[in-house]
């Protein structure tokens, strides 16, 4: 659980001083949404609470395989990878039940942000800047994230030995919403539900999806900053819990051509700071959609093609975006329509919201939520109006060229790099750096020969 109501540096210091733990864990997000970090000895941690700490900025200079980018401006051999300043966020404090310290005490975990020049490319800080923008416009932003992920009876060693082929899924067959599966495997379900409760990232709904070993977890709604933290923590520690149980969980967008991809849907809403009421709900309008929600939705729709690299950040993300697999192909919207990229969910003052369905489970939650929220706010600022809602199956309809989404990571990176809206909302430093990292990812892929190419061309061509 979030540890004893810690909010300030003084709260955190009192908790840590009273703890028998000798070291405290500090984590942060890299560009790809991986949690990186270190243990800090108690006295070092207490000092860092007030004065910050230094952290090598190479975490923004390499990819998920620790290979150094050769095309980055922010950091690289040309800067000699100096330290950057990091500030611990006391309010992010959580106990980590998966790891015990002296006397069986749960490890303490804190999240941190880069400050100074590094803040311009720090994903968590980027989201916080967008939230500040919302507050300056008179809105409090709320969000809830939901993730699909496949489970396997494998280990990090076994998947490598098998070359990621012939993997044994946790369960067999297609059995969406199965009560049988959740009962038979109830021990792991209970462990996951309990872990998320204790770490203040409660799961609102958990069920099997269609496919062997696939689960969907819907995290509870919270302020946008806290919601992103919860998604970030969930993806890391769901995987850790699985491995402690001799299992593996993957959040990659599409691990098999035979099965649907894995989504990372974003539910977002705004509340008026002056009145406390929903800025999205107007009972007098069709579907309860206020003018503010219409403009927000229009902004998400208009800029989705330009911000696609923030929703779908890997090569594999675009393998999910193919017809017939429950993934949108155009920047469309509809009312309660699960074939569109944006779903308007009518409701009450409490529940009226927008669901951004384009994102995949592999996306960095800070960046994906920043893209959705910033584009919606931009729509409000510009008083945009959405295109006509889609009726029926969006996969069987044709849409204007302006609504077409990029189909490769390279194309998405170019759209982001050329986006005036992105530069205005996120800053030139972030856009240049992030686009460069996506271009690098595409270049790394081009160096490899796939199984599909071998099977198709080796003998015949």
Coordinates of C-alpha atoms in Angstrom, one line a residue:
X1 CA 0.0 0.0 0.0
X2 CA 1.1 3.6 -0.3
X3 CA 3.1 3.7 2.9
X4 CA 1.5 5.3 5.9
X5 CA 0.2 8.4 4.1
X6 CA 3.6 9.7 3.1
X7 CA 3.2 13.0 1.2
X8 CA 6.2 15.2 2.0
X9 CA 9.9 14.7 2.3
X10 CA 9.6 15.0 6.1
X11 CA 7.0 12.2 6.1
X12 CA 9.3 10.0 4.0
X13 CA 12.3 10.8 6.3
X14 CA 10.4 9.8 9.4
X15 CA 9.2 6.6 7.8
X16 CA 12.7 5.6 6.6
X17 CA 14.4 6.6 9.9
X18 CA 12.0 4.3 11.8
X19 CA 12.4 1.4 9.4
X20 CA 14.9 -1.5 10.0
X21 CA 15.7 -1.4 6.3
X22 CA 19.3 -0.6 5.5
X23 CA 18.6 0.3 1.9
X24 CA 15.7 1.8 0.0
X25 CA 14.7 1.3 -3.6
X26 CA 14.4 4.2 -6.0
X27 CA 12.9 3.7 -9.5
X28 CA 12.4 5.9 -12.6
X29 CA 11.0 5.6 -16.1
X30 CA 13.2 5.5 -19.2
X31 CA 11.9 6.4 -22.6
X32 CA 10.6 2.9 -23.3
X33 CA 8.7 2.8 -20.0
X34 CA 11.1 0.4 -18.3
X35 CA 11.5 0.9 -14.6
X36 CA 15.2 1.4 -13.9
X37 CA 16.8 2.3 -10.6
X38 CA 18.9 1.3 -7.7
X39 CA 19.2 0.7 -4.0
X40 CA 20.3 3.6 -1.9
X41 CA 21.7 3.2 1.6
X42 CA 19.5 4.8 4.2
X43 CA 21.7 7.8 4.9
X44 CA 22.2 8.4 1.2
X45 CA 18.5 8.2 0.6
X46 CA 17.7 10.7 3.4
X47 CA 20.2 13.1 2.0
X48 CA 18.8 12.7 -1.5
X49 CA 15.3 13.5 -0.2
X50 CA 16.2 17.1 0.2
X51 CA 19.2 17.6 -2.1
X52 CA 18.4 15.2 -4.9
X53 CA 20.9 12.7 -6.3
X54 CA 23.0 12.2 -9.5
X55 CA 22.0 9.6 -12.0
X56 CA 23.9 8.8 -15.2
X57 CA 21.9 10.2 -18.2
X58 CA 22.9 7.1 -20.2
X59 CA 19.4 5.8 -19.4
X60 CA 18.2 8.3 -22.1
X61 CA 21.1 7.3 -24.3
X62 CA 20.6 3.6 -24.8
X63 CA 17.8 1.3 -26.0
X64 CA 16.1 -1.5 -24.1
X65 CA 19.1 -3.8 -24.9
X66 CA 21.5 -1.2 -23.5
X67 CA 22.8 -0.5 -27.0
X68 CA 23.9 3.2 -27.3
X69 CA 22.1 5.4 -29.7
X70 CA 24.2 6.9 -32.4
X71 CA 21.7 9.6 -33.4
X72 CA 20.8 11.4 -30.2
X73 CA 21.5 15.0 -29.4
X74 CA 20.5 15.1 -25.8
X75 CA 23.3 12.7 -24.6
X76 CA 25.9 10.4 -26.2
X77 CA 29.6 10.1 -26.7
X78 CA 29.7 13.8 -27.6
X79 CA 28.5 14.7 -24.1
X80 CA 30.5 11.8 -22.4
X81 CA 27.3 10.6 -20.6
X82 CA 27.4 12.9 -17.5
X83 CA 25.2 12.7 -14.4
X84 CA 21.9 14.4 -14.4
X85 CA 19.9 15.5 -11.4
X86 CA 17.1 13.4 -10.0
X87 CA 14.5 14.3 -7.4
X88 CA 12.7 11.7 -5.3
X89 CA 8.9 12.0 -5.2
X90 CA 8.0 11.3 -1.5
X91 CA 4.3 10.9 -2.3
X92 CA 5.1 8.0 -4.6
X93 CA 6.2 5.9 -1.6
X94 CA 5.0 2.3 -1.6
X95 CA 5.8 -0.9 0.3
X96 CA 6.9 -3.7 -2.0
X97 CA 5.6 -7.0 -0.7
X98 CA 7.5 -9.0 -3.2
X99 CA 10.8 -8.2 -1.5
X100 CA 11.6 -8.5 2.2
X101 CA 14.3 -6.7 4.2
X102 CA 15.5 -7.2 7.8
X103 CA 12.9 -8.7 10.1
X104 CA 10.7 -9.5 7.2
X105 CA 9.9 -5.9 6.6
X106 CA 8.5 -5.1 3.1
X107 CA 11.0 -3.1 1.0
X108 CA 10.2 0.6 0.5
X109 CA 10.0 1.9 -3.1
X110 CA 10.0 5.5 -4.2
X111 CA 9.7 6.9 -7.8
X112 CA 11.8 9.7 -9.0
X113 CA 12.0 12.3 -11.8
X114 CA 14.8 13.9 -13.7
X115 CA 15.2 17.6 -13.1
X116 CA 17.1 20.4 -14.9
X117 CA 17.8 19.9 -18.6
X118 CA 17.0 16.2 -18.4
X119 CA 13.4 17.0 -17.3
X120 CA 12.8 18.0 -21.0
X121 CA 13.1 14.3 -22.0
X122 CA 11.9 12.6 -18.8
X123 CA 8.6 10.8 -19.5
X124 CA 7.1 11.3 -16.0
X125 CA 7.9 15.0 -16.0
X126 CA 6.4 15.3 -19.5
X127 CA 3.1 14.0 -18.3
X128 CA 3.2 16.3 -15.3
X129 CA 3.8 19.3 -17.6
X130 CA 0.7 18.3 -19.5
X131 CA -1.3 18.0 -16.3
X132 CA -0.1 21.4 -15.3
X133 CA -1.5 22.7 -18.6
X134 CA -4.9 21.1 -17.8
X135 CA -4.9 22.8 -14.4
X136 CA -4.0 26.1 -16.0
X137 CA -7.1 25.7 -18.2
X138 CA -9.3 25.1 -15.2
X139 CA -9.4 21.3 -15.3
X140 CA -8.3 18.3 -13.2
X141 CA -7.5 15.3 -15.3
X142 CA -8.5 11.8 -14.3
X143 CA -7.5 8.5 -16.0
X144 CA -7.7 4.8 -15.7
X145 CA -5.5 2.3 -17.7
X146 CA -6.3 -1.2 -18.7
X147 CA -3.9 -3.8 -19.9
X148 CA -4.0 -7.2 -21.7
X149 CA -1.1 -9.5 -21.1
X150 CA -0.3 -13.1 -22.0
X151 CA 1.0 -15.6 -19.3
X152 CA 3.3 -18.5 -20.0
X153 CA 4.6 -21.5 -18.1
X154 CA 8.1 -20.4 -19.0
X155 CA 11.2 -18.7 -17.4
X156 CA 13.6 -16.1 -18.8
X157 CA 16.0 -19.0 -19.3
X158 CA 13.6 -21.4 -21.1
X159 CA 12.2 -18.8 -23.6
X160 CA 15.8 -18.1 -24.7
X161 CA 16.7 -21.8 -24.9
X162 CA 13.6 -22.3 -27.1
X163 CA 14.4 -19.3 -29.2
X164 CA 10.9 -17.9 -28.3
X165 CA 9.3 -20.8 -30.2
X166 CA 6.9 -23.4 -29.0
X167 CA 6.2 -21.6 -25.8
X168 CA 3.8 -23.2 -23.3
X169 CA 1.0 -20.8 -22.5
X170 CA -0.4 -20.6 -19.0
X171 CA -3.7 -22.0 -20.1
X172 CA -5.0 -23.6 -23.3
X173 CA -7.6 -22.6 -25.8
X174 CA -9.9 -19.6 -26.1
X175 CA -12.0 -18.9 -23.0
X176 CA -12.8 -15.3 -22.5
X177 CA -14.3 -14.3 -19.1
X178 CA -13.8 -17.8 -17.9
X179 CA -14.8 -18.6 -14.3
X180 CA -13.3 -22.1 -14.6
X181 CA -9.8 -20.7 -15.4
X182 CA -9.9 -18.1 -12.7
X183 CA -11.0 -20.7 -10.1
X184 CA -8.5 -23.4 -11.1
X185 CA -5.7 -20.8 -11.1
X186 CA -7.2 -18.9 -8.3
X187 CA -3.9 -18.8 -6.2
X188 CA -2.2 -16.6 -8.7
X189 CA -5.2 -14.4 -9.3
X190 CA -5.4 -13.8 -5.5
X191 CA -1.7 -13.0 -5.3
X192 CA -2.0 -10.5 -8.1
X193 CA -5.1 -8.8 -6.7
X194 CA -3.6 -8.7 -3.2
X195 CA -0.3 -7.3 -4.5
X196 CA -2.1 -4.5 -6.4
X197 CA -4.2 -3.6 -3.4
X198 CA -1.2 -3.4 -1.1
X199 CA 0.8 -1.3 -3.6
X200 CA -2.0 1.2 -4.1
X201 CA -2.7 0.2 -7.7
X202 CA -6.0 -1.7 -7.2
X203 CA -7.4 -3.7 -10.0
X204 CA -11.0 -2.8 -10.7
X205 CA -11.7 -5.8 -12.9
X206 CA -9.6 -8.9 -13.8
X207 CA -10.6 -11.6 -16.3
X208 CA -9.4 -13.9 -19.0
X209 CA -9.5 -12.6 -22.5
X210 CA -9.9 -14.6 -25.7
X211 CA -6.7 -16.6 -26.2
X212 CA -4.5 -19.1 -24.4
X213 CA -3.2 -17.6 -21.1
X214 CA -4.3 -14.0 -21.8
X215 CA -5.6 -11.8 -19.0
X216 CA -7.0 -8.3 -18.9
X217 CA -6.6 -6.0 -15.9
X218 CA -8.5 -2.7 -15.5
X219 CA -6.8 -0.5 -13.0
X220 CA -9.0 1.9 -10.9
X221 CA -9.5 5.5 -11.9
X222 CA -7.3 8.2 -10.2
X223 CA -5.8 11.6 -11.0
X224 CA -3.9 11.4 -14.2
X225 CA -0.4 11.5 -12.6
X226 CA -1.3 8.8 -10.1
X227 CA -3.0 6.7 -12.8
X228 CA 0.2 6.7 -14.9
X229 CA 2.3 5.7 -11.9
X230 CA -0.1 2.8 -11.3
X231 CA 0.2 1.6 -14.9
X232 CA 4.0 1.9 -14.7
X233 CA 4.2 0.0 -11.4
X234 CA 1.6 -2.6 -12.5
X235 CA 3.5 -3.6 -15.7
X236 CA 6.8 -4.0 -13.7
X237 CA 5.5 -5.9 -10.7
X238 CA 3.0 -8.1 -12.4
X239 CA 5.9 -9.5 -14.4
X240 CA 8.0 -9.8 -11.2
X241 CA 5.1 -11.7 -9.4
X242 CA 4.7 -14.0 -12.4
X243 CA 8.4 -14.9 -12.4
X244 CA 8.4 -15.5 -8.6
X245 CA 5.7 -18.1 -9.4
X246 CA 7.7 -19.8 -12.2
X247 CA 5.6 -18.1 -14.9
X248 CA 6.2 -15.2 -17.3
X249 CA 4.0 -12.3 -18.4
X250 CA 4.5 -10.4 -21.6
X251 CA 3.1 -7.0 -22.5
X252 CA 4.5 -7.0 -26.0
X253 CA 1.9 -5.8 -28.5
X254 CA 1.6 -9.1 -30.5
X255 CA 3.6 -12.2 -29.6
X256 CA 1.9 -14.6 -32.1
X257 CA 0.4 -14.1 -35.5
X258 CA -2.4 -16.6 -34.5
X259 CA -3.7 -14.5 -31.6
X260 CA -5.0 -11.0 -31.1
X261 CA -2.6 -8.3 -30.0
X262 CA -2.5 -6.8 -26.5
X263 CA -3.9 -3.4 -25.9
X264 CA -3.3 -0.7 -23.4
X265 CA -6.5 1.3 -23.4
X266 CA -6.7 4.8 -21.8
X267 CA -9.8 6.1 -20.1
X268 CA -9.7 9.9 -19.5
X269 CA -12.0 12.6 -18.2
X270 CA -11.8 16.2 -17.0
X271 CA -13.5 17.8 -14.1
X272 CA -14.0 21.5 -13.7
X273 CA -11.7 22.8 -10.9
X274 CA -14.1 25.6 -9.9
X275 CA -17.3 23.6 -9.6
X276 CA -16.0 20.0 -9.1
X277 CA -18.4 18.8 -11.8
X278 CA -17.6 16.8 -14.9
X279 CA -16.5 18.9 -17.8
X280 CA -17.5 16.1 -20.1
X281 CA -21.1 15.5 -19.0
X282 CA -24.1 17.5 -20.2
X283 CA -27.4 15.7 -19.6
X284 CA -29.1 18.0 -22.2
X285 CA -26.9 16.9 -25.1
X286 CA -27.0 13.7 -27.1
X287 CA -25.1 10.9 -25.4
X288 CA -24.5 13.3 -22.5
X289 CA -21.5 14.8 -24.4
X290 CA -20.7 18.3 -23.5
X291 CA -19.2 20.8 -25.9
X292 CA -15.9 20.5 -23.9
X293 CA -15.9 16.7 -24.3
X294 CA -16.6 17.1 -28.0
X295 CA -13.7 19.5 -28.5
X296 CA -11.4 17.2 -26.4
X297 CA -12.4 14.1 -28.5
X298 CA -11.8 16.1 -31.6
X299 CA -8.3 17.0 -30.5
X300 CA -7.5 13.4 -29.7
X301 CA -8.8 12.4 -33.2
X302 CA -7.1 15.2 -35.1
X303 CA -3.7 14.6 -33.6
X304 CA -3.7 10.8 -33.2
X305 CA -1.9 10.3 -36.6
X306 CA 0.8 12.8 -35.5
X307 CA 1.2 11.4 -32.0
X308 CA 1.0 7.7 -33.0
X309 CA 4.6 7.0 -32.0
X310 CA 3.7 7.8 -28.4
X311 CA 0.8 5.3 -28.4
X312 CA 2.6 2.6 -30.4
X313 CA 6.3 2.8 -29.7
X314 CA 7.9 -0.4 -30.9
X315 CA 8.3 -2.2 -34.2
X316 CA 6.0 -4.9 -32.8
X317 CA 3.2 -2.4 -32.0
X318 CA 2.4 -2.1 -35.7
X319 CA 2.0 -5.9 -36.0
X320 CA -1.1 -5.5 -33.8
X321 CA -2.7 -2.9 -36.1
X322 CA -4.1 -5.2 -38.8
X323 CA -7.7 -5.8 -39.8
X324 CA -9.8 -8.2 -37.9
X325 CA -7.9 -8.3 -34.6
X326 CA -9.8 -5.8 -32.4
X327 CA -7.3 -3.0 -33.1
X328 CA -8.3 0.3 -34.8
X329 CA -6.8 1.2 -38.1
X330 CA -7.9 4.9 -38.5
X331 CA -8.4 7.8 -36.1
X332 CA -12.1 7.2 -35.8
X333 CA -14.6 7.5 -33.0
X334 CA -18.0 6.1 -32.1
X335 CA -20.4 5.9 -29.3
X336 CA -19.9 2.6 -27.4
X337 CA -18.1 1.3 -30.5
X338 CA -15.2 -1.0 -29.9
X339 CA -14.1 -1.0 -33.6
X340 CA -13.0 2.6 -33.5
X341 CA -9.8 4.2 -32.1
X342 CA -11.8 6.4 -29.7
X343 CA -14.8 5.3 -27.9
X344 CA -17.2 7.8 -26.3
X345 CA -18.6 6.2 -23.1
X346 CA -21.9 8.0 -22.1
X347 CA -22.6 8.0 -18.4
X348 CA -23.2 10.3 -15.5
X349 CA -21.4 13.2 -14.0
X350 CA -19.1 10.6 -12.4
X351 CA -18.6 8.2 -15.4
X352 CA -18.8 10.1 -18.7
X353 CA -15.4 9.7 -20.4
X354 CA -13.4 9.0 -23.5
X355 CA -11.6 5.7 -24.1
X356 CA -8.5 5.9 -26.3
X357 CA -8.3 2.4 -27.7
X358 CA -5.3 2.7 -30.1
X359 CA -2.6 2.2 -27.6
X360 CA -0.9 -1.2 -27.2
X361 CA 0.2 -2.8 -23.9
X362 CA 3.9 -2.1 -24.7
X363 CA 3.5 1.7 -24.6
X364 CA 5.1 3.8 -21.9
X365 CA 2.1 4.8 -19.8
X366 CA 3.5 8.3 -19.1
X367 CA 3.9 9.0 -22.8
X368 CA 0.6 7.4 -24.0
X369 CA -1.4 9.3 -21.4
X370 CA 0.5 12.5 -22.1
X371 CA -0.4 12.1 -25.8
X372 CA -4.1 11.5 -25.2
X373 CA -4.5 14.3 -22.6
X374 CA -2.4 16.9 -24.4
X375 CA -4.2 16.4 -27.8
X376 CA -7.5 16.6 -26.1
X377 CA -6.6 19.8 -24.3
X378 CA -5.3 21.2 -27.6
X379 CA -8.7 20.4 -29.1
X380 CA -10.4 22.4 -26.3
X381 CA -8.0 25.4 -26.8
X382 CA -8.7 25.4 -30.6
X383 CA -12.5 24.6 -30.1
X384 CA -12.3 21.7 -32.6
X385 CA -15.2 19.6 -33.7
X386 CA -14.9 15.8 -34.3
X387 CA -15.7 14.1 -37.5
X388 CA -19.0 12.2 -37.7
X389 CA -19.1 9.2 -35.4
X390 CA -18.8 5.8 -37.0
X391 CA -21.9 3.6 -37.0
X392 CA -21.3 -0.2 -37.2
X393 CA -18.0 -1.9 -38.0
X394 CA -15.2 0.6 -38.7
X395 CA -13.1 -2.1 -40.3
X396 CA -15.4 -2.3 -43.2
X397 CA -15.6 1.4 -43.9
X398 CA -13.3 3.9 -45.7
X399 CA -12.3 7.2 -44.1
X400 CA -10.6 10.4 -45.2
X401 CA -6.8 10.3 -45.7
X402 CA -6.4 12.7 -42.8
X403 CA -7.6 10.0 -40.4
X404 CA -5.2 7.3 -41.7
X405 CA -2.7 6.2 -39.0
X406 CA 0.9 5.5 -39.6
X407 CA 1.6 1.8 -40.4
X408 CA 5.2 1.6 -39.3
X409 CA 7.3 3.0 -36.5
X410 CA 9.5 4.9 -38.9
X411 CA 6.5 6.7 -40.4
X412 CA 5.1 7.4 -37.0
X413 CA 8.5 8.9 -35.9
X414 CA 8.5 11.2 -39.0
X415 CA 4.9 12.3 -38.3
X416 CA 5.8 13.2 -34.7
X417 CA 9.0 15.0 -35.7
X418 CA 7.1 17.1 -38.2
X419 CA 4.2 17.9 -35.9
X420 CA 3.9 21.6 -34.9
X421 CA 1.3 20.5 -32.3
X422 CA 3.7 18.0 -30.7
X423 CA 6.5 20.6 -30.6
X424 CA 4.2 23.1 -29.0
X425 CA 2.8 20.7 -26.5
X426 CA 5.9 18.6 -25.6
X427 CA 8.8 20.8 -26.6
X428 CA 11.4 20.5 -29.3
X429 CA 13.9 18.7 -27.0
X430 CA 11.5 15.9 -26.3
X431 CA 10.2 15.5 -29.8
X432 CA 13.7 15.5 -31.3
X433 CA 15.0 13.0 -28.8
X434 CA 12.0 10.7 -28.8
X435 CA 11.7 10.6 -32.6
X436 CA 15.4 9.8 -32.8
X437 CA 15.0 6.8 -30.4
X438 CA 12.1 5.5 -32.6
X439 CA 14.2 5.9 -35.7
X440 CA 17.0 3.9 -34.0
X441 CA 14.6 1.2 -33.1
X442 CA 13.5 0.9 -36.7
X443 CA 17.1 0.8 -37.9
X444 CA 17.9 -2.0 -35.5
X445 CA 15.0 -4.0 -36.9
X446 CA 16.2 -3.6 -40.5
X447 CA 19.5 -5.3 -39.6
X448 CA 17.7 -8.6 -38.9
X449 CA 16.3 -11.3 -41.1
X450 CA 12.9 -12.6 -39.9
X451 CA 11.6 -16.1 -39.9
X452 CA 8.9 -15.0 -42.4
X453 CA 11.6 -13.9 -44.9
X454 CA 13.5 -17.1 -44.6
X455 CA 10.4 -19.3 -45.1
X456 CA 9.2 -17.1 -48.0
X457 CA 12.4 -16.5 -49.9
X458 CA 15.1 -19.0 -48.9
X459 CA 14.3 -21.8 -51.3
X460 CA 11.8 -20.2 -53.8
X461 CA 13.2 -16.9 -54.9

